[in-house]
Short mmCIF file of C-alpha atoms in Angstrom, two decimals:
data_model
loop_
_atom_site.label_atom_id
_atom_site.label_comp_id
_atom_site.label_asym_id
_atom_site.label_seq_id
_atom_site.Cartn_x
_atom_site.Cartn_y
_atom_site.Cartn_z
CA UNK J 1 9.30 -8.92 -1.65
CA UNK J 2 7.67 -11.70 0.30
CA UNK J 3 5.11 -14.21 -0.92
CA UNK J 4 2.45 -12.34 1.07
CA UNK J 5 -0.26 -11.10 -1.31
CA UNK J 6 -0.59 -7.78 0.56
CA UNK J 7 3.12 -6.96 0.69
CA UNK J 8 3.09 -4.92 -2.53
CA UNK J 9 6.34 -3.03 -2.02
CA UNK J 10 9.92 -4.24 -1.88
CA UNK J 11 11.41 -5.07 1.50
CA UNK J 12 13.16 -2.30 3.38
CA UNK J 13 16.94 -2.24 3.07
CA UNK J 14 18.85 -3.75 5.99
CA UNK J 15 19.72 -0.26 7.27
CA UNK J 16 16.10 0.94 6.98
CA UNK J 17 14.81 -2.14 8.77
CA UNK J 18 17.36 -1.85 11.58
CA UNK J 19 16.44 1.83 12.04
CA UNK J 20 12.76 0.87 12.22
CA UNK J 21 13.53 -1.90 14.71
CA UNK J 22 15.53 0.49 16.91
CA UNK J 23 12.68 3.00 16.84
CA UNK J 24 10.16 0.33 17.80
CA UNK J 25 12.43 -0.83 20.63
CA UNK J 26 12.45 2.72 21.96
CA UNK J 27 8.88 3.88 21.24
CA UNK J 28 6.85 0.78 20.41
CA UNK J 29 4.73 0.61 17.28
CA UNK J 30 3.10 4.01 16.85
CA UNK J 31 1.30 3.61 13.50
CA UNK J 32 -1.36 0.89 13.83
CA UNK J 33 -0.97 -2.33 11.89
CA UNK J 34 -3.88 -2.98 9.51
CA UNK J 35 -5.46 -6.44 9.19
CA UNK J 36 -8.55 -7.81 7.47
CA UNK J 37 -11.41 -9.55 9.29
CA UNK J 38 -9.50 -12.85 9.02
CA UNK J 39 -6.43 -11.43 10.75
CA UNK J 40 -4.42 -11.34 7.50
CA UNK J 41 -1.84 -8.57 7.64
CA UNK J 42 -2.57 -5.84 5.09
CA UNK J 43 -0.18 -3.11 6.22
CA UNK J 44 2.64 -3.16 8.74
CA UNK J 45 4.66 -6.19 7.63
CA UNK J 46 7.99 -4.63 8.57
CA UNK J 47 6.67 -3.27 11.87
CA UNK J 48 5.34 -6.69 12.89
CA UNK J 49 8.57 -8.41 11.83
CA UNK J 50 10.65 -5.93 13.85
CA UNK J 51 8.29 -6.27 16.85
CA UNK J 52 8.48 -10.09 16.64
CA UNK J 53 12.27 -10.06 16.46
CA UNK J 54 12.49 -7.71 19.43
CA UNK J 55 10.19 -9.89 21.51
CA UNK J 56 12.21 -12.99 20.54
CA UNK J 57 15.34 -11.14 21.71
CA UNK J 58 13.70 -10.49 25.09
CA UNK J 59 13.00 -6.80 24.53
CA UNK J 60 9.83 -5.76 26.32
CA UNK J 61 7.74 -3.97 23.71
CA UNK J 62 4.01 -3.49 24.20
CA UNK J 63 1.43 -5.18 22.01
CA UNK J 64 0.99 -3.22 18.82
CA UNK J 65 -2.14 -1.29 17.91
CA UNK J 66 -4.18 -2.72 15.07
CA UNK J 67 -7.04 -1.63 12.86
CA UNK J 68 -9.39 -4.24 11.38
CA UNK J 69 -10.56 -3.51 7.82
CA UNK J 70 -13.56 -5.77 7.27
CA UNK J 71 -15.53 -6.40 4.10
CA UNK J 72 -12.97 -5.26 1.54
CA UNK J 73 -12.55 -7.02 -1.79
CA UNK J 74 -9.05 -8.05 -2.84
CA UNK J 75 -8.88 -5.03 -5.17
CA UNK J 76 -9.93 -2.72 -2.33
CA UNK J 77 -7.29 -4.26 -0.06
CA UNK J 78 -4.59 -3.64 -2.68
CA UNK J 79 -5.84 -0.07 -3.12
CA UNK J 80 -5.71 0.50 0.64
CA UNK J 81 -2.19 -0.92 0.91
CA UNK J 82 -0.99 1.28 -1.97
CA UNK J 83 -2.57 4.42 -0.50
CA UNK J 84 -1.12 3.80 2.97
CA UNK J 85 2.35 3.19 1.59
CA UNK J 86 2.26 6.17 -0.75
CA UNK J 87 1.34 8.39 2.21
CA UNK J 88 3.98 6.99 4.55
CA UNK J 89 6.92 5.50 2.68
CA UNK J 90 9.69 7.57 1.19
CA UNK J 91 9.34 6.29 -2.34
CA UNK J 92 11.25 7.38 -5.38
CA UNK J 93 9.27 8.85 -8.26
CA UNK J 94 9.73 5.49 -10.00
CA UNK J 95 8.34 3.62 -6.99
CA UNK J 96 5.32 5.93 -6.78
CA UNK J 97 4.63 5.50 -10.50
CA UNK J 98 4.87 1.71 -10.15
CA UNK J 99 2.15 1.75 -7.47
CA UNK J 100 -0.02 3.99 -9.65
CA UNK J 101 0.49 1.64 -12.62
CA UNK J 102 -0.53 -1.34 -10.49
CA UNK J 103 -3.72 0.47 -9.46
CA UNK J 104 -4.55 1.22 -13.10
CA UNK J 105 -3.90 -2.41 -14.09
CA UNK J 106 -6.20 -3.55 -11.25
CA UNK J 107 -9.06 -1.34 -12.45
CA UNK J 108 -8.41 0.09 -15.92
CA UNK J 109 -11.98 1.44 -16.02
CA UNK J 110 -11.39 3.78 -13.07
CA UNK J 111 -11.02 7.43 -14.03
CA UNK J 112 -7.70 9.17 -13.48
CA UNK J 113 -9.30 11.34 -10.80
CA UNK J 114 -10.72 8.27 -9.02
CA UNK J 115 -7.29 6.60 -8.93
CA UNK J 116 -5.67 9.88 -7.87
CA UNK J 117 -8.09 10.43 -4.98
CA UNK J 118 -7.71 6.82 -3.80
CA UNK J 119 -3.92 7.06 -3.78
CA UNK J 120 -3.50 10.69 -2.81
CA UNK J 121 -1.63 11.64 -5.99
CA UNK J 122 -2.20 14.04 -8.87
CA UNK J 123 -4.69 13.13 -11.64
CA UNK J 124 -2.13 14.45 -14.11
CA UNK J 125 0.42 11.91 -12.88
CA UNK J 126 -2.17 9.13 -13.13
CA UNK J 127 -2.98 10.24 -16.70
CA UNK J 128 0.69 10.19 -17.65
CA UNK J 129 1.19 6.71 -16.18
CA UNK J 130 -2.00 5.49 -17.90
CA UNK J 131 -0.78 6.84 -21.26
CA UNK J 132 2.50 4.96 -20.82
CA UNK J 133 0.59 1.74 -20.04
CA UNK J 134 -1.65 2.22 -23.10
CA UNK J 135 1.38 2.89 -25.32
CA UNK J 136 3.05 -0.26 -23.98
CA UNK J 137 -0.11 -2.30 -24.62
CA UNK J 138 -0.53 -3.16 -20.93
CA UNK J 139 -4.02 -1.63 -20.68
CA UNK J 140 -6.54 -0.72 -23.36
CA UNK J 141 -7.65 2.78 -24.19
CA UNK J 142 -11.25 3.00 -22.97
CA UNK J 143 -14.01 5.26 -24.26
CA UNK J 144 -15.66 5.43 -20.83
CA UNK J 145 -14.35 5.30 -17.29
CA UNK J 146 -15.97 5.16 -13.87
CA UNK J 147 -15.52 8.24 -11.73
CA UNK J 148 -15.03 8.30 -7.97
CA UNK J 149 -18.81 8.43 -7.47
CA UNK J 150 -19.35 5.26 -9.51
CA UNK J 151 -20.73 7.14 -12.52
CA UNK J 152 -19.60 5.95 -15.94
CA UNK J 153 -18.46 8.80 -18.19
#
């Protein structure tokens, strides 16, 4: 992984990156890159790297589409990055569970359903990951949690 605070997943393998680069050379960047209001890259690190390398090599690729996500807190940015990568990347079960665990660590008071909706995963899976984190002493067992509507239960 890079030192970039929004690059939450490991780098692509060399083969995966080269396949991405070849696709971008042929089709351009299809999935928009996501940045915050300061221009900091939230999602699309590998796409931008491949695009930059292609341009440096003299390949004519069009400017890439971008979406600006303004007004998000750091926790909301991490949640967005996790959700986008869970939806798009081919992650192993272990990789998916690691992203879920990170989301729980970020906001242990969030209900399992709230985390599940934010990440597009099953509440049962979130509950299982949470139980593992509680057993390992990484998060505390809480009597109340905040649901997806902001209501404490």
